[in-house]
Coordinates of C-alpha atoms in Angstrom, one line a residue:
X966 CA 0.0 0.0 0.0
X967 CA 1.4 3.5 -1.0
X968 CA 2.5 5.8 1.8
X969 CA 1.6 9.4 1.9
X970 CA 5.2 10.3 0.7
X971 CA 4.8 8.0 -2.3
X972 CA 1.5 9.5 -3.1
X973 CA 2.9 13.0 -2.9
X974 CA 5.9 12.0 -5.2
X975 CA 3.5 10.4 -7.7
X976 CA 1.3 13.4 -7.6
X977 CA 4.1 15.8 -8.4
X978 CA 5.3 13.6 -11.2
X979 CA 1.8 13.4 -12.8
X980 CA 1.3 17.1 -12.5
X981 CA 4.5 17.8 -14.3
X982 CA 3.5 15.7 -17.2
X983 CA -0.2 16.7 -17.4
X984 CA -2.1 19.4 -19.1
X985 CA -3.6 20.4 -15.8
X986 CA -1.1 23.2 -15.3
X987 CA -2.1 24.8 -18.5
X988 CA 0.5 23.8 -20.9
X989 CA -2.0 23.7 -23.7
X990 CA -2.1 27.5 -23.4
X991 CA 0.3 29.8 -25.3
X992 CA 2.4 31.8 -22.7
X993 CA 3.6 35.3 -23.6
X994 CA 7.3 35.9 -23.3
X995 CA 9.3 39.0 -23.3
X996 CA 11.6 40.0 -26.1
X997 CA 15.0 38.4 -26.3
X998 CA 17.8 40.4 -24.5
X999 CA 20.1 39.7 -27.5
X1000 CA 19.9 41.0 -31.0
X1001 CA 20.2 38.8 -34.0
X1002 CA 23.9 39.4 -34.4
X1003 CA 24.5 38.4 -30.8
X1004 CA 24.9 41.7 -29.2
X1005 CA 23.2 42.7 -25.9
X1006 CA 20.0 44.6 -26.5
X1007 CA 19.6 48.0 -24.9
X1008 CA 16.8 48.4 -22.2
X1009 CA 15.1 51.0 -24.4
X1010 CA 15.0 48.6 -27.4
X1011 CA 13.8 45.8 -25.2
X1012 CA 11.1 48.0 -23.9
X1013 CA 10.1 49.0 -27.3
X1014 CA 10.1 45.5 -28.7
X1015 CA 7.8 44.4 -25.8
X1016 CA 5.0 46.2 -27.5
X1017 CA 5.3 44.0 -30.6
X1018 CA 2.4 41.6 -31.2
X1019 CA 2.8 38.1 -29.9
X1020 CA 1.1 35.8 -32.4
X1021 CA -0.7 32.8 -30.8
X1022 CA 0.0 29.4 -32.3
X1023 CA -3.5 28.2 -33.4
X1024 CA -3.8 25.0 -35.2
X1025 CA -7.4 25.0 -36.4
X1026 CA -7.1 21.4 -37.7
X1027 CA -7.7 20.4 -34.0
X1028 CA -11.2 21.6 -34.5
X1029 CA -13.7 19.3 -36.2
X1030 CA -14.8 20.5 -39.8
X1031 CA -18.4 21.1 -38.7
X1032 CA -17.4 23.2 -35.6
X1033 CA -20.0 25.5 -34.4
X1034 CA -19.5 29.2 -33.8
X1035 CA -19.5 28.5 -30.0
X1036 CA -16.8 25.8 -30.4
X1037 CA -14.7 28.0 -32.6
X1038 CA -14.9 30.9 -30.2
X1039 CA -14.0 28.6 -27.2
X1040 CA -11.0 27.2 -29.1
X1041 CA -9.8 30.7 -30.0
X1042 CA -10.1 31.9 -26.4
X1043 CA -8.2 28.8 -25.2
X1044 CA -5.2 30.0 -27.2
X1045 CA -5.2 33.8 -26.2
X1046 CA -1.6 34.6 -25.5
X1047 CA -2.0 36.1 -22.1
X1048 CA 0.8 35.8 -19.4
X1049 CA 0.1 33.1 -16.8
X1050 CA 2.0 34.7 -14.0
X1051 CA -0.4 35.3 -11.1
X1052 CA 0.4 33.2 -8.2
X1053 CA -1.7 31.8 -5.3
X1054 CA -1.0 34.9 -3.1
X1055 CA -2.1 37.2 -5.8
X1056 CA -5.4 35.4 -6.3
X1057 CA -6.0 35.2 -2.6
X1058 CA -5.6 38.9 -2.1
X1059 CA -7.7 39.8 -5.1
X1060 CA -10.4 37.5 -3.7
X1061 CA -10.2 38.9 -0.2
X1062 CA -9.7 42.6 -0.8
X1063 CA -10.0 43.3 -4.5
X1064 CA -13.5 44.8 -4.4
X1065 CA -13.1 46.7 -1.1
X1066 CA -13.3 50.4 -2.1
X1067 CA -15.4 53.5 -2.0
X1068 CA -18.6 51.5 -2.0
X1069 CA -17.7 50.2 1.5
X1070 CA -15.8 53.2 3.0
X1071 CA -17.9 56.1 1.5
X1072 CA -21.1 54.7 -0.3
X1073 CA -22.1 52.9 3.0
X1074 CA -22.7 56.4 4.5
X1075 CA -25.4 57.3 2.0
X1076 CA -27.0 53.8 2.5
X1077 CA -27.0 54.4 6.3
X1078 CA -28.7 57.8 5.9
X1079 CA -31.4 56.6 3.4
X1080 CA -32.0 53.1 4.9
X1081 CA -31.2 53.3 8.6
X1082 CA -29.0 51.4 11.0
X1083 CA -30.5 48.0 10.5
X1084 CA -30.5 48.3 6.7
X1085 CA -26.7 47.9 6.6
X1086 CA -26.2 44.4 8.2
X1087 CA -29.4 43.1 6.5
X1088 CA -28.7 44.3 2.9
X1089 CA -25.0 43.4 3.0
X1090 CA -25.8 39.9 4.5
X1091 CA -28.4 39.2 1.7
X1092 CA -26.1 40.4 -1.1
X1093 CA -23.2 38.6 0.5
X1094 CA -25.0 35.3 0.2
X1095 CA -25.6 36.1 -3.5
X1096 CA -21.9 36.9 -4.0
X1097 CA -21.0 33.6 -2.5
X1098 CA -23.2 31.8 -5.0
X1099 CA -21.9 33.8 -7.9
X1100 CA -18.3 33.3 -7.1
X1101 CA -18.6 29.6 -6.6
X1102 CA -20.5 29.2 -9.9
X1103 CA -17.8 31.3 -11.7
X1104 CA -15.1 29.3 -10.0
X1105 CA -16.6 26.0 -11.2
X1106 CA -16.7 27.4 -14.8
X1107 CA -13.3 28.9 -14.7
X1108 CA -11.6 25.9 -13.2
X1109 CA -13.2 23.9 -16.1
X1110 CA -12.5 26.6 -18.8
X1111 CA -9.9 29.1 -17.6
X1112 CA -10.4 31.4 -20.6
X1113 CA -9.9 35.1 -21.2
X1114 CA -13.1 37.1 -20.8
X1115 CA -14.5 34.8 -18.2
X1116 CA -18.2 35.5 -17.7
X1117 CA -18.7 37.3 -21.1
X1118 CA -17.0 34.3 -22.8
X1119 CA -19.1 31.9 -20.8
X1120 CA -22.3 33.8 -21.9
X1121 CA -21.3 33.2 -25.5
X1122 CA -20.7 29.5 -25.0
X1123 CA -23.6 28.6 -22.7
X1124 CA -26.3 31.0 -23.8
X1125 CA -25.8 32.8 -27.2
X1126 CA -23.3 35.2 -28.8
X1127 CA -25.6 38.1 -28.8
X1128 CA -26.0 37.8 -25.0
X1129 CA -22.3 37.4 -24.7
X1130 CA -21.9 40.6 -26.8
X1131 CA -24.3 42.5 -24.5
X1132 CA -22.7 41.3 -21.4
X1133 CA -19.1 41.9 -22.4
X1134 CA -19.7 45.5 -23.6
X1135 CA -21.8 46.1 -20.5
X1136 CA -18.8 45.1 -18.4
X1137 CA -16.4 47.2 -20.4
X1138 CA -18.6 50.2 -20.1
X1139 CA -18.8 49.8 -16.4
X1140 CA -15.0 50.0 -15.9
X1141 CA -14.7 52.8 -18.5
X1142 CA -17.0 54.9 -16.3
X1143 CA -15.6 53.8 -13.0
X1144 CA -11.9 54.7 -13.8
X1145 CA -12.5 58.5 -14.1
X1146 CA -14.8 58.5 -11.1
X1147 CA -12.2 56.7 -8.9
X1148 CA -9.4 59.1 -10.1
X1149 CA -11.7 62.1 -9.1
X1150 CA -12.5 60.4 -5.8
X1151 CA -8.7 60.1 -5.2
X1152 CA -8.1 63.7 -5.9
X1153 CA -11.0 64.8 -3.6
X1154 CA -9.7 62.5 -0.8
X1155 CA -6.4 64.5 -0.8
X1156 CA -8.3 67.7 -0.2
X1157 CA -9.0 66.4 3.4
X1158 CA -5.5 67.5 4.2
X1159 CA -5.0 70.4 1.8
X1160 CA -7.8 72.0 -0.3
X1161 CA -5.6 74.8 -1.7
X1162 CA -4.1 72.7 -4.5
X1163 CA -6.0 72.5 -7.7
X1164 CA -7.5 69.0 -8.0
X1165 CA -6.5 68.8 -11.6
X1166 CA -2.9 68.3 -10.4
X1167 CA -3.9 65.3 -8.3
X1168 CA -5.9 63.9 -11.1
X1169 CA -2.8 64.0 -13.3
X1170 CA -0.7 62.2 -10.6
X1171 CA -3.2 59.4 -10.0
X1172 CA -4.1 59.0 -13.7
X1173 CA -0.4 58.5 -14.5
X1174 CA 0.1 56.1 -11.6
X1175 CA -2.9 53.8 -12.5
X1176 CA -2.0 53.6 -16.2
X1177 CA 1.6 53.0 -15.4
X1178 CA 0.9 50.0 -13.1
X1179 CA -1.1 48.3 -15.9
X1180 CA 1.8 48.9 -18.3
X1181 CA 3.8 46.5 -16.3
X1182 CA 1.4 43.8 -17.4
X1183 CA -0.5 41.3 -15.3
X1184 CA 2.3 40.9 -12.9
X1185 CA 2.2 44.7 -12.1
X1186 CA -1.5 44.4 -11.6
X1187 CA -1.1 41.4 -9.4
X1188 CA 1.7 42.9 -7.1
X1189 CA -0.2 46.2 -6.9
X1190 CA -3.4 44.6 -5.8
X1191 CA -1.5 42.4 -3.3
X1192 CA -0.1 45.5 -1.7
X1193 CA -3.3 47.5 -1.8
X1194 CA -5.4 44.7 -0.5
X1195 CA -3.0 44.0 2.3
X1196 CA -3.3 47.6 3.5
X1197 CA -7.0 47.5 3.2
X1198 CA -7.3 44.3 5.2
X1199 CA -5.0 45.5 8.0
X1200 CA -7.0 48.8 8.2
X1201 CA -10.4 46.9 8.5
X1202 CA -9.1 44.5 11.1
X1203 CA -7.8 47.5 13.1
X1204 CA -11.2 49.2 12.7
X1205 CA -13.0 46.1 13.9
X1206 CA -11.1 46.0 17.1
X1207 CA -11.4 49.7 17.6
X1208 CA -15.1 49.7 16.8
X1209 CA -15.8 47.0 19.5
X1210 CA -13.9 49.2 22.0
X1211 CA -15.8 52.4 21.0
X1212 CA -19.3 50.6 21.2
X1213 CA -18.4 49.5 24.7
X1214 CA -17.5 53.0 25.7
X1215 CA -13.7 52.8 25.6
X1216 CA -13.1 55.9 23.5
X1217 CA -11.8 59.3 24.8
X1218 CA -15.3 60.8 24.1
X1219 CA -18.8 59.7 23.6
X1220 CA -19.1 57.1 26.4
X1221 CA -21.0 53.9 26.1
X1222 CA -22.7 53.5 22.7
X1223 CA -24.5 50.2 22.7
X1224 CA -27.6 50.2 20.6
X1225 CA -28.7 53.8 21.1
X1226 CA -28.7 54.5 17.4
X1227 CA -31.2 51.6 16.9
X1228 CA -33.5 53.3 19.3
X1229 CA -33.1 56.9 18.1
X1230 CA -33.8 57.5 15.1
X1231 CA -34.7 53.7 14.9
X1232 CA -33.6 50.8 12.9
X1233 CA -35.1 52.1 9.6
X1234 CA -35.3 55.8 8.5
X1235 CA -37.4 55.6 5.4
X1236 CA -39.4 52.4 5.8
X1237 CA -39.4 49.6 3.3
X1238 CA -38.6 51.8 0.3
X1239 CA -35.5 53.1 2.1
X1240 CA -34.4 49.5 2.7
X1241 CA -34.8 48.8 -1.0
X1242 CA -32.4 51.6 -2.0
X1243 CA -29.7 50.0 0.1
X1244 CA -29.7 46.8 -1.8
X1245 CA -28.3 48.6 -4.9
X1246 CA -25.6 50.3 -2.9
X1247 CA -24.7 46.9 -1.3
X1248 CA -24.5 45.4 -4.7
X1249 CA -22.3 48.1 -6.1
X1250 CA -19.9 47.9 -3.2
X1251 CA -19.4 44.1 -3.6
X1252 CA -19.2 44.5 -7.5
X1253 CA -15.7 43.7 -8.7
X1254 CA -15.6 40.4 -6.8
X1255 CA -16.1 38.7 -10.0
X1256 CA -12.7 40.0 -11.3
X1257 CA -11.1 36.9 -9.8
X1258 CA -12.7 35.1 -12.8
X1259 CA -10.8 37.2 -15.2
X1260 CA -7.6 36.9 -13.2
X1261 CA -7.9 33.1 -13.2
X1262 CA -7.2 33.1 -17.0
X1263 CA -3.8 34.5 -16.2
X1264 CA -3.0 32.3 -13.1
X1265 CA -0.2 29.7 -13.2
X1266 CA -2.5 26.9 -12.2
X1267 CA -6.2 27.8 -11.8
X1268 CA -7.2 24.3 -10.7
X1269 CA -4.9 24.7 -7.7
X1270 CA -5.0 28.4 -6.9
X1271 CA -8.6 29.5 -7.7
X1272 CA -10.5 27.1 -5.3
X1273 CA -8.4 28.2 -2.3
X1274 CA -8.9 31.9 -3.2
X1275 CA -12.7 31.4 -3.7
X1276 CA -13.2 29.9 -0.3
X1277 CA -11.9 33.0 1.4
X1278 CA -14.5 35.2 -0.3
X1279 CA -17.2 34.1 2.3
X1280 CA -14.9 35.2 5.2
X1281 CA -14.2 38.5 3.6
X1282 CA -17.8 39.2 3.3
X1283 CA -18.8 38.1 6.8
X1284 CA -15.8 39.7 8.7
X1285 CA -14.9 42.7 6.7
X1286 CA -18.2 43.9 5.2
X1287 CA -20.9 42.7 7.6
X1288 CA -18.7 42.9 10.7
X1289 CA -17.5 46.5 10.0
X1290 CA -20.9 47.8 8.7
X1291 CA -22.6 46.4 11.9
X1292 CA -20.2 48.5 14.0
X1293 CA -20.9 51.5 11.8
X1294 CA -24.6 51.1 12.3
X1295 CA -24.0 51.2 16.0
X1296 CA -21.4 54.0 16.0
X1297 CA -22.9 56.5 13.5
X1298 CA -26.4 58.0 13.7
X1299 CA -28.3 57.7 10.5
X1300 CA -29.4 61.3 10.7
X1301 CA -25.8 62.7 11.0
X1302 CA -25.7 65.6 8.6
X1303 CA -22.1 64.7 7.6
X1304 CA -23.3 61.6 5.8
X1305 CA -25.1 63.6 3.2
X1306 CA -23.4 67.0 3.6
X1307 CA -20.5 66.0 1.3
X1308 CA -20.3 64.6 -2.3
X1309 CA -20.0 60.8 -2.7
X1310 CA -16.3 61.3 -3.7
X1311 CA -15.5 63.2 -0.6
X1312 CA -13.8 61.2 2.1
X1313 CA -15.2 63.4 4.9
X1314 CA -18.6 61.7 4.1
X1315 CA -17.2 58.3 5.1
X1316 CA -19.0 56.8 8.1
X1317 CA -15.7 55.3 9.2
X1318 CA -14.0 58.7 9.5
X1319 CA -17.1 60.1 11.2
X1320 CA -17.1 57.2 13.8
X1321 CA -13.5 57.9 14.7
X1322 CA -14.1 61.6 14.9
X1323 CA -17.1 61.1 17.1
X1324 CA -14.8 59.2 19.5
X1325 CA -12.5 62.2 19.7
X1326 CA -9.4 60.1 18.6
X1327 CA -6.8 62.4 17.0
X1328 CA -4.7 61.3 14.0
X1329 CA -6.7 58.1 13.1
X1330 CA -9.1 60.0 10.7
X1331 CA -6.1 60.8 8.6
X1332 CA -5.0 57.2 8.7
X1333 CA -8.4 56.1 7.5
X1334 CA -8.4 58.7 4.7
X1335 CA -5.1 57.2 3.6
X1336 CA -6.7 53.8 3.4
X1337 CA -9.7 55.3 1.4
X1338 CA -7.0 56.7 -0.9
X1339 CA -5.5 53.3 -1.3
X1340 CA -8.9 51.7 -1.9
X1341 CA -9.6 54.3 -4.7
X1342 CA -6.3 53.5 -6.4
X1343 CA -7.0 49.8 -6.1
X1344 CA -10.4 50.1 -7.8
X1345 CA -9.0 52.3 -10.5
X1346 CA -6.2 49.8 -11.2
X1347 CA -8.9 47.0 -11.4
X1348 CA -10.9 49.2 -13.7
X1349 CA -8.1 49.2 -16.4
X1350 CA -7.4 45.5 -15.9
X1351 CA -11.0 44.4 -16.0
X1352 CA -11.9 46.5 -18.9
X1353 CA -8.9 45.7 -21.1
X1354 CA -9.2 41.9 -20.6
X1355 CA -12.9 41.9 -21.3
X1356 CA -12.7 43.8 -24.6
X1357 CA -9.7 41.7 -25.7
X1358 CA -11.8 38.5 -25.2
X1359 CA -14.7 40.2 -27.0
X1360 CA -12.4 40.9 -30.1
X1361 CA -11.1 37.4 -30.1
X1362 CA -14.7 36.2 -30.6
X1363 CA -15.4 38.8 -33.3
X1364 CA -17.6 40.8 -31.0
X1365 CA -15.4 43.9 -30.9
X1366 CA -13.0 45.5 -33.4
X1367 CA -10.0 43.2 -34.2
X1368 CA -7.4 45.7 -33.0
X1369 CA -8.5 45.0 -29.4
X1370 CA -7.3 41.5 -29.8
X1371 CA -3.7 42.8 -30.1
X1372 CA -1.7 41.1 -27.2
X1373 CA 1.9 42.2 -27.0
X1374 CA 5.0 40.2 -26.0
X1375 CA 4.4 41.0 -22.2
X1376 CA 0.8 39.7 -22.5
X1377 CA -0.8 43.1 -22.4
X1378 CA -4.0 43.8 -24.4
X1379 CA -2.5 47.1 -25.2
X1380 CA -5.3 48.6 -27.2
X1381 CA -7.8 47.7 -24.5
X1382 CA -5.5 49.5 -21.9
X1383 CA -5.3 52.5 -24.2
X1384 CA -9.1 52.6 -24.6
X1385 CA -9.7 52.6 -20.7
X1386 CA -6.9 55.1 -20.3
X1387 CA -8.5 57.4 -22.9
X1388 CA -11.8 57.4 -21.0
X1389 CA -9.9 57.8 -17.8
X1390 CA -9.0 61.3 -19.1
X1391 CA -12.6 62.2 -18.3
X1392 CA -11.4 62.7 -14.8
X1393 CA -10.2 66.1 -15.8
X1394 CA -14.0 67.1 -15.7
X1395 CA -13.2 67.7 -12.1
X1396 CA -12.5 71.3 -13.1
X1397 CA -15.9 71.6 -14.6
X1398 CA -19.1 72.8 -12.8
X1399 CA -21.1 70.3 -14.8
X1400 CA -19.0 67.2 -13.7
X1401 CA -21.8 65.8 -11.5
X1402 CA -24.4 65.9 -14.3
X1403 CA -22.0 64.3 -16.8
X1404 CA -21.1 61.4 -14.5
X1405 CA -24.7 60.9 -13.3
X1406 CA -25.6 60.1 -16.9
X1407 CA -22.5 58.0 -17.6
X1408 CA -23.2 55.9 -14.5
X1409 CA -26.9 55.6 -15.6
X1410 CA -25.6 53.7 -18.7
X1411 CA -23.9 51.0 -16.5
X1412 CA -25.8 51.5 -13.3
X1413 CA -27.2 47.9 -13.3
X1414 CA -24.1 46.4 -14.8
X1415 CA -23.2 44.4 -11.7
X1416 CA -26.6 42.8 -11.3
X1417 CA -26.8 41.8 -14.9
X1418 CA -23.2 40.4 -14.8
X1419 CA -23.9 38.3 -11.7
X1420 CA -27.2 37.0 -13.2
X1421 CA -25.5 36.0 -16.4
X1422 CA -22.8 34.1 -14.4
X1423 CA -25.5 32.1 -12.6
X1424 CA -27.5 31.4 -15.6
X1425 CA -24.3 30.1 -17.4
X1426 CA -23.7 27.8 -14.4
X1427 CA -27.2 26.4 -14.6
X1428 CA -26.9 25.9 -18.4
X1429 CA -23.5 24.2 -17.8
X1430 CA -24.9 21.8 -15.4
X1431 CA -27.9 21.0 -17.5
X1432 CA -25.6 20.5 -20.6
X1433 CA -23.4 18.1 -18.5
X1434 CA -26.5 16.0 -17.7
X1435 CA -27.9 16.2 -21.2
X1436 CA -24.6 15.0 -22.7
X1437 CA -24.0 12.3 -20.2
X1438 CA -21.1 13.8 -18.3
X1439 CA -20.5 13.2 -14.6
X1440 CA -19.7 15.9 -11.9
X1441 CA -16.6 13.8 -11.1
X1442 CA -15.0 15.4 -14.2
X1443 CA -15.1 18.8 -12.6
X1444 CA -11.8 20.1 -11.1
X1445 CA -13.8 22.2 -8.7
X1446 CA -17.4 21.9 -7.7
X1447 CA -19.4 24.9 -6.5
X1448 CA -20.3 24.6 -2.7
X1449 CA -23.5 26.4 -3.5
X1450 CA -24.5 24.1 -6.3
X1451 CA -27.5 24.4 -8.6
X1452 CA -29.8 25.5 -5.8
X1453 CA -27.4 28.4 -5.0
X1454 CA -27.5 29.6 -8.5
X1455 CA -31.3 29.5 -8.5
X1456 CA -31.3 31.3 -5.1
X1457 CA -29.1 34.1 -6.5
X1458 CA -31.1 34.5 -9.6
X1459 CA -34.4 34.9 -7.6
X1460 CA -32.8 37.6 -5.5
X1461 CA -31.3 39.5 -8.4
X1462 CA -34.7 39.5 -10.2
X1463 CA -36.3 40.9 -7.0
X1464 CA -33.5 43.7 -6.9
X1465 CA -34.3 44.6 -10.5
X1466 CA -38.0 44.9 -9.5
X1467 CA -37.4 47.0 -6.4
X1468 CA -34.9 49.2 -8.3
X1469 CA -37.5 49.9 -11.0
X1470 CA -39.9 50.9 -8.3
X1471 CA -37.5 53.3 -6.4
X1472 CA -36.2 54.7 -9.7
X1473 CA -39.6 55.5 -10.9
X1474 CA -40.9 56.7 -7.5
X1475 CA -37.9 57.9 -5.6
X1476 CA -37.8 58.5 -1.8
X1477 CA -39.9 61.5 -0.8
X1478 CA -42.0 61.5 -3.9
X1479 CA -45.4 60.1 -4.6
X1480 CA -45.5 60.8 -8.2
X1481 CA -43.4 59.3 -11.1
X1482 CA -40.0 61.0 -11.8
X1483 CA -38.8 60.4 -15.4
X1484 CA -35.4 61.9 -14.9
X1485 CA -34.6 59.9 -11.8
X1486 CA -36.0 56.7 -13.5
X1487 CA -33.6 57.0 -16.5
X1488 CA -30.6 57.9 -14.3
X1489 CA -31.2 54.7 -12.3
X1490 CA -32.6 52.3 -14.9
X1491 CA -31.1 53.4 -18.2
X1492 CA -28.5 50.5 -17.9
X1493 CA -31.2 47.9 -18.4
X1494 CA -32.5 49.6 -21.5
X1495 CA -29.0 49.9 -22.9
X1496 CA -28.2 46.2 -22.4
X1497 CA -31.5 45.3 -24.1
X1498 CA -30.7 47.6 -27.0
X1499 CA -27.2 46.1 -27.4
X1500 CA -28.7 42.6 -27.4
X1501 CA -31.3 43.4 -30.0
X1502 CA -28.7 45.5 -32.2
X1503 CA -26.3 42.5 -32.3
X1504 CA -29.0 40.1 -33.4
X1505 CA -30.1 42.5 -36.2
X1506 CA -26.6 43.1 -37.3
X1507 CA -25.7 39.4 -37.4
X1508 CA -29.2 38.5 -39.0
X1509 CA -29.3 35.6 -36.6
X1510 CA -32.5 35.9 -34.6
X1511 CA -32.3 32.5 -33.2
X1512 CA -28.8 31.9 -31.7
X1513 CA -29.8 30.2 -28.6
X1514 CA -27.6 27.1 -28.1
X1515 CA -29.4 23.8 -27.3
X1516 CA -28.1 21.9 -24.4
X1517 CA -27.0 19.0 -26.6
X1518 CA -24.8 21.4 -28.8
X1519 CA -23.1 23.4 -25.9
X1520 CA -19.4 22.7 -26.5
X1521 CA -18.3 21.0 -23.2
X1522 CA -14.9 19.5 -24.4
X1523 CA -13.4 22.5 -26.4
X1524 CA -11.2 24.7 -24.3
X1525 CA -11.1 22.5 -21.2
X1526 CA -8.2 22.9 -18.9
X1527 CA -8.1 19.2 -18.2
X1528 CA -8.0 17.3 -21.4
X1529 CA -7.1 13.9 -19.8
X1530 CA -10.1 13.2 -17.6
X1531 CA -8.7 9.9 -16.2
X1532 CA -5.4 11.6 -15.3
X1533 CA -7.3 14.4 -13.6
X1534 CA -9.3 11.9 -11.7
X1535 CA -6.2 10.1 -10.6
X1536 CA -4.6 13.3 -9.4
X1537 CA -7.6 14.3 -7.4
X1538 CA -7.9 10.9 -5.9
X1539 CA -4.2 11.0 -4.9
X1540 CA -4.8 14.5 -3.4
X1541 CA -7.7 13.2 -1.3
X1542 CA -5.6 10.2 -0.2
X1543 CA -2.8 12.5 1.0
X1544 CA -5.3 14.8 2.8
X1545 CA -6.7 11.8 4.7
X1546 CA -3.2 11.1 6.1
X1547 CA -3.0 14.7 7.6
X1548 CA -4.1 15.7 11.1
X1549 CA -7.8 16.6 11.7
X1550 CA -7.1 20.4 12.2
X1551 CA -5.3 20.5 8.8
X1552 CA -8.2 18.8 7.0
X1553 CA -10.6 21.3 8.5
X1554 CA -8.3 24.1 7.4
X1555 CA -8.1 22.8 3.8
X1556 CA -11.9 22.5 3.7
X1557 CA -12.4 26.1 4.8
X1558 CA -9.5 27.7 3.0

């Protein structure tokens, strides 16, 4: 009988010879440091050559002659020459802290004011359970098909190309708008310390910094997010400890807090309608979690690294979001004028800063503002990454101009980065008096983007499972199985449909108004109309009104990360056998993390 050491040795040997590690993908490499005549290449020349196109080696003879459009798209995405250099620590930090930004630190303040104290833990708990289902559904798909474009590519494969087109451009549009907003937010955060400097100067600094990070390729993005997320996590852990002390009356000022803000003004400030408005804010604040799906396509070994990172998303939601916002609901009064007295980009409106100020603690508000600044930079960095990778995948499928499929020798979708950077220049509207009006309508275009993206992921997961069953495949073939399962995807879809319904209601009849408000409706619901328009326009342009893919025709074998199913099963069995030899505490740890 094999010992644990023998099994570990066999497992390492089989992994080195299998395709599980992603050897069937073309990996980008930098330009050679030597010229053709053998002389050492200058750093400038090497930098210039790194922008040359890296041609993927695609042998279409591997495709059957009668390959469908979905199979062809899946095969092309399988061979997209992105660098696979993200390590386990990068994915874990992206999963834990990647989406923590202004939605939590600043946006939660307006949610507290409109919904009341109890609305924060209730809304973020419900949305958190949805995120858990979404992330695990996406993880199951990405471990099976770790392709560029992630959810937009899955929509093309499991639903139809027109829906993939609408979802992809919807997601690109979201990040195009978010980037200048985050740059403006960063410039406004700095005014907390000095408001005498023209914010245009700060916009320039942050704009250059964010674009420069992404020019270092996926490794630059990964290292930056690792550092940004680490800072955010340390800050939130510190606030959790401080918040418990302040609630118990341990601060210099304020005395015992307890649940007084739940008694006065009460748990809900605007009734059921106020509670409904908070769901949208909670969804926006947790948006970006799905970026880990895009990052998985550039990970060294998604089957190994992605499941571990996904399991930690739940702890992030419970501890960092629900924990910190529960403390905020206790420490900050929902009727505090400072929550609504500043613009959404102004860090002085952050309930975290207000809670610390109320306790009379000197110095810490500046520290929290530094954290908010880091969070803004992190979201801006993710905006360029997410937008550029999504549009590159769309171009690879013929759903965007071909130029966006240009991947250089460092694995950068350079034209996608340039597109995002060009729209990032909208941040200079900070000098205009009409900036709020412009961005209100820009956000209206993609205001429901996160809800539709999550819903599309869950529908793809359901269609994937149904296709597996219809084509006689077993769940044992899956490298990673969603802990939420099919029921989790159904649960998430039901809640997201409810969110769309209540958002329609509060958009048409906003708080404090008994009559319909057309302007408010379009500013909050225009995104749904835009998505529908893109979907219909793509169908009319392609002249293919019926593109819906039957379950029996969904390509389940093209683009798989694990071509040899028997070898995968052997490796997974050996991993389980090794795990059984470990102590109980280690097995519990591996199950949870």
